[in-house]
mmCIF file of C-alpha atoms in Angstrom:
data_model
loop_
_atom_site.group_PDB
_atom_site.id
_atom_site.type_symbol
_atom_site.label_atom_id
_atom_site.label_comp_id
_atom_site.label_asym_id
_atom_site.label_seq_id
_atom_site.Cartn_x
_atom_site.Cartn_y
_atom_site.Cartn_z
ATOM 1 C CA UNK B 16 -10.476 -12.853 0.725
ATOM 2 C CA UNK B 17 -8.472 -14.057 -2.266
ATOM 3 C CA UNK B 18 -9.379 -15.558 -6.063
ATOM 4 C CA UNK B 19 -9.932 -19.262 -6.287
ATOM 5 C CA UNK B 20 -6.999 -19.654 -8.030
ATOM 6 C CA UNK B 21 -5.099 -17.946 -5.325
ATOM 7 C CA UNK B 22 -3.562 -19.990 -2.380
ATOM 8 C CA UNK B 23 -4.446 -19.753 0.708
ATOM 9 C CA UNK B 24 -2.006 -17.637 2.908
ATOM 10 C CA UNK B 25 -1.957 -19.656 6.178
ATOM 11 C CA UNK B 26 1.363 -17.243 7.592
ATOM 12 C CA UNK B 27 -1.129 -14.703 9.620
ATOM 13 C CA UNK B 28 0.515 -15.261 13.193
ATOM 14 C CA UNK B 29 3.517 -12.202 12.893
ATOM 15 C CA UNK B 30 3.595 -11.781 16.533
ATOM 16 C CA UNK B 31 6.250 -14.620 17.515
ATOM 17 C CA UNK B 32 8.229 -13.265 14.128
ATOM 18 C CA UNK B 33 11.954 -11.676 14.598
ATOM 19 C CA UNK B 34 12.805 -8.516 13.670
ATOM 20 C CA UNK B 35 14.471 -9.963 10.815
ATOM 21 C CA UNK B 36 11.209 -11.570 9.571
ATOM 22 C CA UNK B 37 9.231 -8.523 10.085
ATOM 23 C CA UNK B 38 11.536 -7.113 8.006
ATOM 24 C CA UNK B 39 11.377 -9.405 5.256
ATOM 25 C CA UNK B 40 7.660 -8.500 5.323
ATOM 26 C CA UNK B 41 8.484 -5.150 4.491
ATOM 27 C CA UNK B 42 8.350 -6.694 1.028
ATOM 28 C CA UNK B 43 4.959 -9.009 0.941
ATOM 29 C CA UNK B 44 2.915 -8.829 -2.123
ATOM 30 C CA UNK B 45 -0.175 -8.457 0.899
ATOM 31 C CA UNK B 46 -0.456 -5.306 2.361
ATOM 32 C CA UNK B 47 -2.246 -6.615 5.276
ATOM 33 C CA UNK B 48 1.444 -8.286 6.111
ATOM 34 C CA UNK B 49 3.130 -5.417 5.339
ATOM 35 C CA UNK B 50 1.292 -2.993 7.357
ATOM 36 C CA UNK B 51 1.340 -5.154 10.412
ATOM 37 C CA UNK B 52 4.847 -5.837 10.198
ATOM 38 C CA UNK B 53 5.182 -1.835 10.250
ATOM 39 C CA UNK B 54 3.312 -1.879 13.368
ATOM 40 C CA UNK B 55 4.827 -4.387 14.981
ATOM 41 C CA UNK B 56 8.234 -3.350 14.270
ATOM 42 C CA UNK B 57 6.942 0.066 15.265
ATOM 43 C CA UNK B 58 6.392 -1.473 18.703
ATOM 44 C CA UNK B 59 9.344 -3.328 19.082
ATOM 45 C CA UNK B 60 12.201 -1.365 17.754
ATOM 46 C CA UNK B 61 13.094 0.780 21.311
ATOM 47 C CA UNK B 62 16.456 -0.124 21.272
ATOM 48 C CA UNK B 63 19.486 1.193 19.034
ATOM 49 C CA UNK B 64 20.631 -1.751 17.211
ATOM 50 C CA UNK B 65 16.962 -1.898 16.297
ATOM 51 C CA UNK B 66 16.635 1.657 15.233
ATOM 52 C CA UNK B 67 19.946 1.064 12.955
ATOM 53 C CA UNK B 68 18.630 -2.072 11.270
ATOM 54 C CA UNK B 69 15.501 -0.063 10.752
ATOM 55 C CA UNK B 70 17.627 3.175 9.391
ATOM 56 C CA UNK B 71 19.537 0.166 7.367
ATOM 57 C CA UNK B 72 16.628 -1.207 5.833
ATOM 58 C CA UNK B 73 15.127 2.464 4.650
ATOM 59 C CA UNK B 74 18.748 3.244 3.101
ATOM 60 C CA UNK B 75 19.041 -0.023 1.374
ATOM 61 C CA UNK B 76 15.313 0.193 -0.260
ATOM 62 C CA UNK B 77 13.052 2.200 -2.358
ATOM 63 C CA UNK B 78 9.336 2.052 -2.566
ATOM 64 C CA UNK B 79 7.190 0.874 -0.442
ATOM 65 C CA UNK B 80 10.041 -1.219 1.260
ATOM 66 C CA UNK B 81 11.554 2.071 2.314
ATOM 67 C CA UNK B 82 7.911 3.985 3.446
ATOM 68 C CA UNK B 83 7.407 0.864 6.083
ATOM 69 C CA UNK B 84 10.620 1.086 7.606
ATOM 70 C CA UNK B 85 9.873 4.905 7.904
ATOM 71 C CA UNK B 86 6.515 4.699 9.178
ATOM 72 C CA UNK B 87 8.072 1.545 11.810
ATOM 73 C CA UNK B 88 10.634 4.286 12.630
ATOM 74 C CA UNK B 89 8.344 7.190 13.474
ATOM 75 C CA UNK B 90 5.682 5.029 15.351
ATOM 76 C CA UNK B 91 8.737 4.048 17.803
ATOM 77 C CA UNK B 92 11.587 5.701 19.166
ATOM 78 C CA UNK B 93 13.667 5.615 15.978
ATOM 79 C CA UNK B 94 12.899 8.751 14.472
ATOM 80 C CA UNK B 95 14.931 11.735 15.227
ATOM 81 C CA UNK B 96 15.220 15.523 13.676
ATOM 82 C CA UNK B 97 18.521 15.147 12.419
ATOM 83 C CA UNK B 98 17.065 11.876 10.664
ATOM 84 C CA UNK B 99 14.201 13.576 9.402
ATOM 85 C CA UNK B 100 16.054 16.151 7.562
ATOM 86 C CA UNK B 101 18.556 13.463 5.754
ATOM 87 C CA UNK B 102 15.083 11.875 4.270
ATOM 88 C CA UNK B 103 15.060 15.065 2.314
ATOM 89 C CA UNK B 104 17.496 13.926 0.415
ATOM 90 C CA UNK B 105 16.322 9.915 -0.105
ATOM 91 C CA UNK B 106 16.384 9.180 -3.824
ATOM 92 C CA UNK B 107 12.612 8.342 -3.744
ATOM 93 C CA UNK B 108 10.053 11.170 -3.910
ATOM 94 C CA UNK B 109 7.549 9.551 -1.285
ATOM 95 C CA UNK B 110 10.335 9.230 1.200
ATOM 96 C CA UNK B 111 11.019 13.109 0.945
ATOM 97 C CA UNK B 112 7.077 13.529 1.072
ATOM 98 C CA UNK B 113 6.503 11.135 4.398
ATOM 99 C CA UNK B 114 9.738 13.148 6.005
ATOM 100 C CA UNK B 115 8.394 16.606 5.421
ATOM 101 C CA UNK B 116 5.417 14.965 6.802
ATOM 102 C CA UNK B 117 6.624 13.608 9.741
ATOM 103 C CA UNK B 118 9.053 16.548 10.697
ATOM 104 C CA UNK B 119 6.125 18.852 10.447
ATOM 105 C CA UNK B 120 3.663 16.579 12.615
ATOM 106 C CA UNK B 121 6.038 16.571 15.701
ATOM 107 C CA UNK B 122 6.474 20.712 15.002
ATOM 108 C CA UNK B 123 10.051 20.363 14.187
ATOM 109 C CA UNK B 124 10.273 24.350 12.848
ATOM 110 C CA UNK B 125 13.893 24.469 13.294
ATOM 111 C CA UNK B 126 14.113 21.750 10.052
ATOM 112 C CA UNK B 127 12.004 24.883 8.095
ATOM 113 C CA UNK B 128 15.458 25.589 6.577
ATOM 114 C CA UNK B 129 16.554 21.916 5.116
ATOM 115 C CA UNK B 130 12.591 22.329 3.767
ATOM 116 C CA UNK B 131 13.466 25.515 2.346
ATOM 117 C CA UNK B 132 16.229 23.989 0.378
ATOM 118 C CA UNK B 133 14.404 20.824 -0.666
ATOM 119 C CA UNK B 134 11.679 23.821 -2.118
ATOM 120 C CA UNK B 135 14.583 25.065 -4.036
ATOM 121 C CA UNK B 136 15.349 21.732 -6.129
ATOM 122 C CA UNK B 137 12.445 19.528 -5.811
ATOM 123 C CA UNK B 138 10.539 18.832 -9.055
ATOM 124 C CA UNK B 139 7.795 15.917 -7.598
ATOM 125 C CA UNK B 140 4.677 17.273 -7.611
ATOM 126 C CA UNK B 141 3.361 15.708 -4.823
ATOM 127 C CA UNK B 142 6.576 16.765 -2.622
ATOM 128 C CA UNK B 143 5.666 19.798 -2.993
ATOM 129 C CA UNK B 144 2.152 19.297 -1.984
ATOM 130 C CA UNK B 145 3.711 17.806 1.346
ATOM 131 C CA UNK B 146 6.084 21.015 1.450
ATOM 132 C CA UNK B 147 3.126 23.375 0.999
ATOM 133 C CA UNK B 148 0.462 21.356 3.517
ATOM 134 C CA UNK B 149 3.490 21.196 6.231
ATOM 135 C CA UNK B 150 4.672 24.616 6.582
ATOM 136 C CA UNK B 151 1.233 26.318 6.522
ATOM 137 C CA UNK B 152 0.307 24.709 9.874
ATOM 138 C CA UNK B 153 -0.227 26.755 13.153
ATOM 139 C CA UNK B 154 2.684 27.394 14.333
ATOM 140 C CA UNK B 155 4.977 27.226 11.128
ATOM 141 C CA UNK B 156 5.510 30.919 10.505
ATOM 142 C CA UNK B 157 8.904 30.276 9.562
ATOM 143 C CA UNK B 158 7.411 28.206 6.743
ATOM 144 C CA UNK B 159 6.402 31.300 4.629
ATOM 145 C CA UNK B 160 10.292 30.846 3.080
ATOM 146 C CA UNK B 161 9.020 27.613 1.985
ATOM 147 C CA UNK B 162 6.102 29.049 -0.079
ATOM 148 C CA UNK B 163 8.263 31.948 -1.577
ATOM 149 C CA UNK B 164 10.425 29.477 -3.146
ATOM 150 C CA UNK B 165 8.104 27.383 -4.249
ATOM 151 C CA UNK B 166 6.273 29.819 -5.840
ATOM 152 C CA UNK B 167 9.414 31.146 -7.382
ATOM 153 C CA UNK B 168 9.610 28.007 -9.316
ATOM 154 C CA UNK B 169 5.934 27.279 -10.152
ATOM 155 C CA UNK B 170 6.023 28.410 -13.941
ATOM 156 C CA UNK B 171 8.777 25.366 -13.896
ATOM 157 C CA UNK B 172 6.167 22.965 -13.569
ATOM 158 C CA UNK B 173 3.609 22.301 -15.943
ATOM 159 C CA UNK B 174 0.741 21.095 -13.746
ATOM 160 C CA UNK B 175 -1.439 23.792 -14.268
ATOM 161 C CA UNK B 176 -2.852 23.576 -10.198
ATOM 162 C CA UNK B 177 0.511 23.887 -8.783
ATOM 163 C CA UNK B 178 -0.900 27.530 -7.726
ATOM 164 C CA UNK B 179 -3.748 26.422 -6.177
ATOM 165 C CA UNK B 180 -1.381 24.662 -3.725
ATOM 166 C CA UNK B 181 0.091 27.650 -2.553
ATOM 167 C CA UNK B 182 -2.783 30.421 -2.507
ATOM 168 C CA UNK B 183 -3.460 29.882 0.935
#
């Protein structure tokens, strides 16, 4: 669909596209390109001089630029632990938020302490919403550390339902 006084995008055929291309569309004003070319680089990117142009691309961006190549990264072979855990440190809060995320979906406990520090610094909100969500999963008993610091620091933040993140 698009406004009459919209053109027509006729470039829907990403398949044949490079990796280069794909990555360009990292950065389309249409979402529908931009989540395709996530999952088609997600698909493609098995090899390491793929991986490092995606690990490039995330470094070199914020925004949404940097969330595709992430999300690229994690649905192929790209993403790693030791990876993960330097995303806790990316400039943009949604990058920290999709790591703890992602570390926490493939059960990487032993990355519990990295989170721990991130707890101890981290003012985004909705970081710490990811922080909270992550380490209370089965299985994530280490994660309690987590909690205690965030807690320690939740009459930092103004938002008055920071606590009702962390009650359970």
């Amino acid at each position: 669909m698009r406004g009459r006084s919209q053109k027509l995008e006729r470039d829907v055929n990403l398949a044949g596209k490079s990796r280069e291309e794909l990555l360009a569309l990292l950065k389309h004003p249409n979402k529908w390109h931009r989540q395709m070319a996530v999952r088609l680089l997600g698909r493609r990117v098995r090899d390491a001089e793929g991986q490092a142009s995606l690990i490039r691309w995330v470094s070199d961006h914020e925004g949404r630029e940097a969330l595709g190549g992430i999300w690229a990264l994690s649905q192929g072979e790209g993403w790693s632990k030791d990876y993960g855990e330097s995303l806790l440190e990316h400039s943009y809060p949604p990058v920290r938020s999709w790591a703890v995320r992602i570390l926490g979906d493939r059960g990487a406990t032993e990355s519990v302490a990295r989170m721990r520090e991130l707890a101890k610094h981290e003012n985004n909100l909705e970081v710490w919403n990811q922080l909270a969500s992550t380490v209370m999963k089965p299985g994530m008993a280490p994660g309690l550390a987590v909690i205690g610091e965030l807690l320690r620091r939740s009459g930092d933040q103004e938002d008055p339902r920071v606590a009702l993140m962390l009650w359970w």
